[in-house]
mmCIF file with all atom_site columns, C-alpha atoms in Angstrom:
data_model
loop_
_atom_site.group_PDB
_atom_site.id
_atom_site.type_symbol
_atom_site.label_atom_id
_atom_site.label_alt_id
_atom_site.label_comp_id
_atom_site.label_asym_id
_atom_site.label_entity_id
_atom_site.label_seq_id
_atom_site.pdbx_PDB_ins_code
_atom_site.Cartn_x
_atom_site.Cartn_y
_atom_site.Cartn_z
_atom_site.occupancy
_atom_site.B_iso_or_equiv
_atom_site.pdbx_formal_charge
_atom_site.auth_seq_id
_atom_site.auth_comp_id
_atom_site.auth_asym_id
_atom_site.auth_atom_id
_atom_site.pdbx_PDB_model_num
ATOM 1  C CA . MET A 1 1  ? 109.797 31.219 85.960 1.00 68.00 ? 1  MET A CA 1
ATOM 2  C CA . ARG A 1 2  ? 106.974 32.435 83.756 1.00 70.00 ? 2  ARG A CA 1
ATOM 3  C CA . GLY A 1 3  ? 106.705 36.191 83.242 1.00 73.00 ? 3  GLY A CA 1
ATOM 4  C CA . ALA A 1 4  ? 103.458 38.114 83.577 1.00 73.00 ? 4  ALA A CA 1
ATOM 5  C CA . ASP A 1 5  ? 101.471 39.207 80.532 1.00 72.00 ? 5  ASP A CA 1
ATOM 6  C CA . VAL A 1 6  ? 101.074 42.895 81.421 1.00 71.00 ? 6  VAL A CA 1
ATOM 7  C CA . THR A 1 7  ? 101.674 46.071 79.410 1.00 66.00 ? 7  THR A CA 1
ATOM 8  C CA . GLN A 1 8  ? 103.414 49.214 80.600 1.00 64.00 ? 8  GLN A CA 1
ATOM 9  C CA . GLU A 1 9  ? 101.905 51.684 78.164 1.00 60.00 ? 9  GLU A CA 1
ATOM 10 C CA . SER A 1 10 ? 101.994 54.612 80.587 1.00 62.00 ? 10 SER A CA 1
ATOM 11 C CA . LEU A 1 11 ? 105.743 54.212 81.017 1.00 64.00 ? 11 LEU A CA 1
ATOM 12 C CA . PHE A 1 12 ? 106.500 55.314 77.455 1.00 65.00 ? 12 PHE A CA 1
ATOM 13 C CA . THR A 1 13 ? 103.623 57.476 76.268 1.00 66.00 ? 13 THR A CA 1
ATOM 14 C CA . VAL A 1 14 ? 100.345 58.998 77.397 1.00 73.00 ? 14 VAL A CA 1
ATOM 15 C CA . ALA A 1 15 ? 98.501  57.412 74.448 1.00 74.00 ? 15 ALA A CA 1
ATOM 16 C CA . LYS A 1 16 ? 97.422  53.794 74.604 1.00 76.00 ? 16 LYS A CA 1
ATOM 17 C CA . LEU A 1 17 ? 98.682  51.366 71.969 1.00 71.00 ? 17 LEU A CA 1
ATOM 18 C CA . ALA A 1 18 ? 95.088  50.766 70.875 1.00 76.00 ? 18 ALA A CA 1
ATOM 19 C CA . ASP A 1 19 ? 94.872  54.452 69.871 1.00 81.00 ? 19 ASP A CA 1
ATOM 20 C CA . PHE A 1 20 ? 97.283  53.782 67.001 1.00 84.00 ? 20 PHE A CA 1
ATOM 21 C CA . VAL A 1 21 ? 95.208  50.984 65.439 1.00 86.00 ? 21 VAL A CA 1
ATOM 22 C CA . PRO A 1 22 ? 91.966  52.027 63.714 1.00 90.00 ? 22 PRO A CA 1
ATOM 23 C CA . ALA A 1 23 ? 88.758  50.648 65.227 1.00 90.00 ? 23 ALA A CA 1
ATOM 24 C CA . ASN A 1 24 ? 87.879  48.602 62.121 1.00 92.00 ? 24 ASN A CA 1
ATOM 25 C CA . HIS A 1 25 ? 91.397  47.224 61.490 1.00 92.00 ? 25 HIS A CA 1
ATOM 26 C CA . PRO A 1 26 ? 91.600  43.410 61.128 1.00 92.00 ? 26 PRO A CA 1
ATOM 27 C CA . LEU A 1 27 ? 94.342  43.227 63.761 1.00 91.00 ? 27 LEU A CA 1
ATOM 28 C CA . ARG A 1 28 ? 91.792  44.036 66.462 1.00 92.00 ? 28 ARG A CA 1
ATOM 29 C CA . SER A 1 29 ? 89.687  40.934 65.770 1.00 93.00 ? 29 SER A CA 1
ATOM 30 C CA . ILE A 1 30 ? 92.817  38.805 65.320 1.00 93.00 ? 30 ILE A CA 1
ATOM 31 C CA . ARG A 1 31 ? 94.073  40.036 68.714 1.00 91.00 ? 31 ARG A CA 1
ATOM 32 C CA . GLU A 1 32 ? 90.800  38.972 70.354 1.00 94.00 ? 32 GLU A CA 1
ATOM 33 C CA . LEU A 1 33 ? 91.031  35.495 68.812 1.00 95.00 ? 33 LEU A CA 1
ATOM 34 C CA . ALA A 1 34 ? 94.690  35.152 69.775 1.00 94.00 ? 34 ALA A CA 1
ATOM 35 C CA . ASP A 1 35 ? 94.032  36.314 73.347 1.00 92.00 ? 35 ASP A CA 1
ATOM 36 C CA . GLU A 1 36 ? 91.238  33.763 73.740 1.00 96.00 ? 36 GLU A CA 1
ATOM 37 C CA . ALA A 1 37 ? 93.443  30.945 72.442 1.00 95.00 ? 37 ALA A CA 1
ATOM 38 C CA . LEU A 1 38 ? 96.320  32.037 74.708 1.00 92.00 ? 38 LEU A CA 1
ATOM 39 C CA . ARG A 1 39 ? 93.981  32.156 77.734 1.00 91.00 ? 39 ARG A CA 1
ATOM 40 C CA . ARG A 1 40 ? 93.035  28.530 77.056 1.00 94.00 ? 40 ARG A CA 1
ATOM 41 C CA . MET A 1 41 ? 96.743  27.618 76.826 1.00 91.00 ? 41 MET A CA 1
ATOM 42 C CA . SER A 1 42 ? 97.661  29.399 80.074 1.00 88.00 ? 42 SER A CA 1
ATOM 43 C CA . GLY A 1 43 ? 97.617  26.204 82.142 1.00 88.00 ? 43 GLY A CA 1
ATOM 44 C CA . LEU A 1 44 ? 99.953  24.502 79.695 1.00 89.00 ? 44 LEU A CA 1
ATOM 45 C CA . PHE A 1 45 ? 102.358 27.447 79.784 1.00 87.00 ? 45 PHE A CA 1
ATOM 46 C CA . SER A 1 46 ? 102.364 27.405 83.593 1.00 85.00 ? 46 SER A CA 1
ATOM 47 C CA . ALA A 1 47 ? 103.198 23.699 83.643 1.00 88.00 ? 47 ALA A CA 1
ATOM 48 C CA . LEU A 1 48 ? 106.148 24.207 81.285 1.00 86.00 ? 48 LEU A CA 1
ATOM 49 C CA . TYR A 1 49 ? 107.860 26.920 83.347 1.00 84.00 ? 49 TYR A CA 1
ATOM 50 C CA . ALA A 1 50 ? 109.778 26.422 86.596 1.00 81.00 ? 50 ALA A CA 1
ATOM 51 C CA . ASP A 1 51 ? 108.466 27.865 89.862 1.00 83.00 ? 51 ASP A CA 1
ATOM 52 C CA . THR A 1 52 ? 111.763 29.548 90.748 1.00 85.00 ? 52 THR A CA 1
ATOM 53 C CA . GLY A 1 53 ? 114.332 31.632 88.923 1.00 82.00 ? 53 GLY A CA 1
ATOM 54 C CA . ARG A 1 54 ? 114.303 34.817 86.966 1.00 83.00 ? 54 ARG A CA 1
ATOM 55 C CA . ALA A 1 55 ? 111.006 35.713 85.309 1.00 82.00 ? 55 ALA A CA 1
ATOM 56 C CA . SER A 1 56 ? 110.948 35.213 81.552 1.00 84.00 ? 56 SER A CA 1
ATOM 57 C CA . ILE A 1 57 ? 109.148 37.164 78.887 1.00 85.00 ? 57 ILE A CA 1
ATOM 58 C CA . ALA A 1 58 ? 105.536 36.047 78.981 1.00 87.00 ? 58 ALA A CA 1
ATOM 59 C CA . PRO A 1 59 ? 104.915 33.380 76.307 1.00 88.00 ? 59 PRO A CA 1
ATOM 60 C CA . GLU A 1 60 ? 101.729 35.228 75.331 1.00 89.00 ? 60 GLU A CA 1
ATOM 61 C CA . LYS A 1 61 ? 103.773 38.292 74.361 1.00 89.00 ? 61 LYS A CA 1
ATOM 62 C CA . LEU A 1 62 ? 106.163 36.169 72.340 1.00 90.00 ? 62 LEU A CA 1
ATOM 63 C CA . MET A 1 63 ? 103.291 34.479 70.495 1.00 91.00 ? 63 MET A CA 1
ATOM 64 C CA . ARG A 1 64 ? 101.627 37.820 69.674 1.00 90.00 ? 64 ARG A CA 1
ATOM 65 C CA . ALA A 1 65 ? 104.946 39.191 68.391 1.00 90.00 ? 65 ALA A CA 1
ATOM 66 C CA . GLN A 1 66 ? 105.399 36.097 66.232 1.00 90.00 ? 66 GLN A CA 1
ATOM 67 C CA . LEU A 1 67 ? 101.936 36.589 64.735 1.00 91.00 ? 67 LEU A CA 1
ATOM 68 C CA . LEU A 1 68 ? 102.782 40.173 63.771 1.00 88.00 ? 68 LEU A CA 1
ATOM 69 C CA . GLN A 1 69 ? 106.016 38.985 62.197 1.00 87.00 ? 69 GLN A CA 1
ATOM 70 C CA . LEU A 1 70 ? 104.120 36.409 60.157 1.00 89.00 ? 70 LEU A CA 1
ATOM 71 C CA . PHE A 1 71 ? 101.451 38.879 59.029 1.00 88.00 ? 71 PHE A CA 1
ATOM 72 C CA . TYR A 1 72 ? 103.917 41.579 58.034 1.00 86.00 ? 72 TYR A CA 1
ATOM 73 C CA . SER A 1 73 ? 106.630 39.248 56.656 1.00 83.00 ? 73 SER A CA 1
ATOM 74 C CA . ILE A 1 74 ? 109.372 40.268 59.065 1.00 68.00 ? 74 ILE A CA 1
ATOM 75 C CA . ARG A 1 75 ? 112.031 37.677 58.282 1.00 71.00 ? 75 ARG A CA 1
ATOM 76 C CA . SER A 1 76 ? 113.984 37.657 61.559 1.00 67.00 ? 76 SER A CA 1
ATOM 77 C CA . GLU A 1 77 ? 113.121 37.258 65.238 1.00 66.00 ? 77 GLU A CA 1
ATOM 78 C CA . ARG A 1 78 ? 115.983 39.537 66.306 1.00 67.00 ? 78 ARG A CA 1
#
């Protein structure tokens, strides 16, 4: 079952995650491009996941995490 792509920022801190990234940082425009591409792929993701079972981590979150790993040369997915 496909998980939802929602954030729980208020659970951990009163500041939003966007407050930690400067307004002119390149990651902001990359995030917009990635979100648009992931929105277009949403139908494909839904077709790949089962309708029943335990909800997974949203594939959009996994893709965004992978992008950050690639940009900042984090060598492991663990």
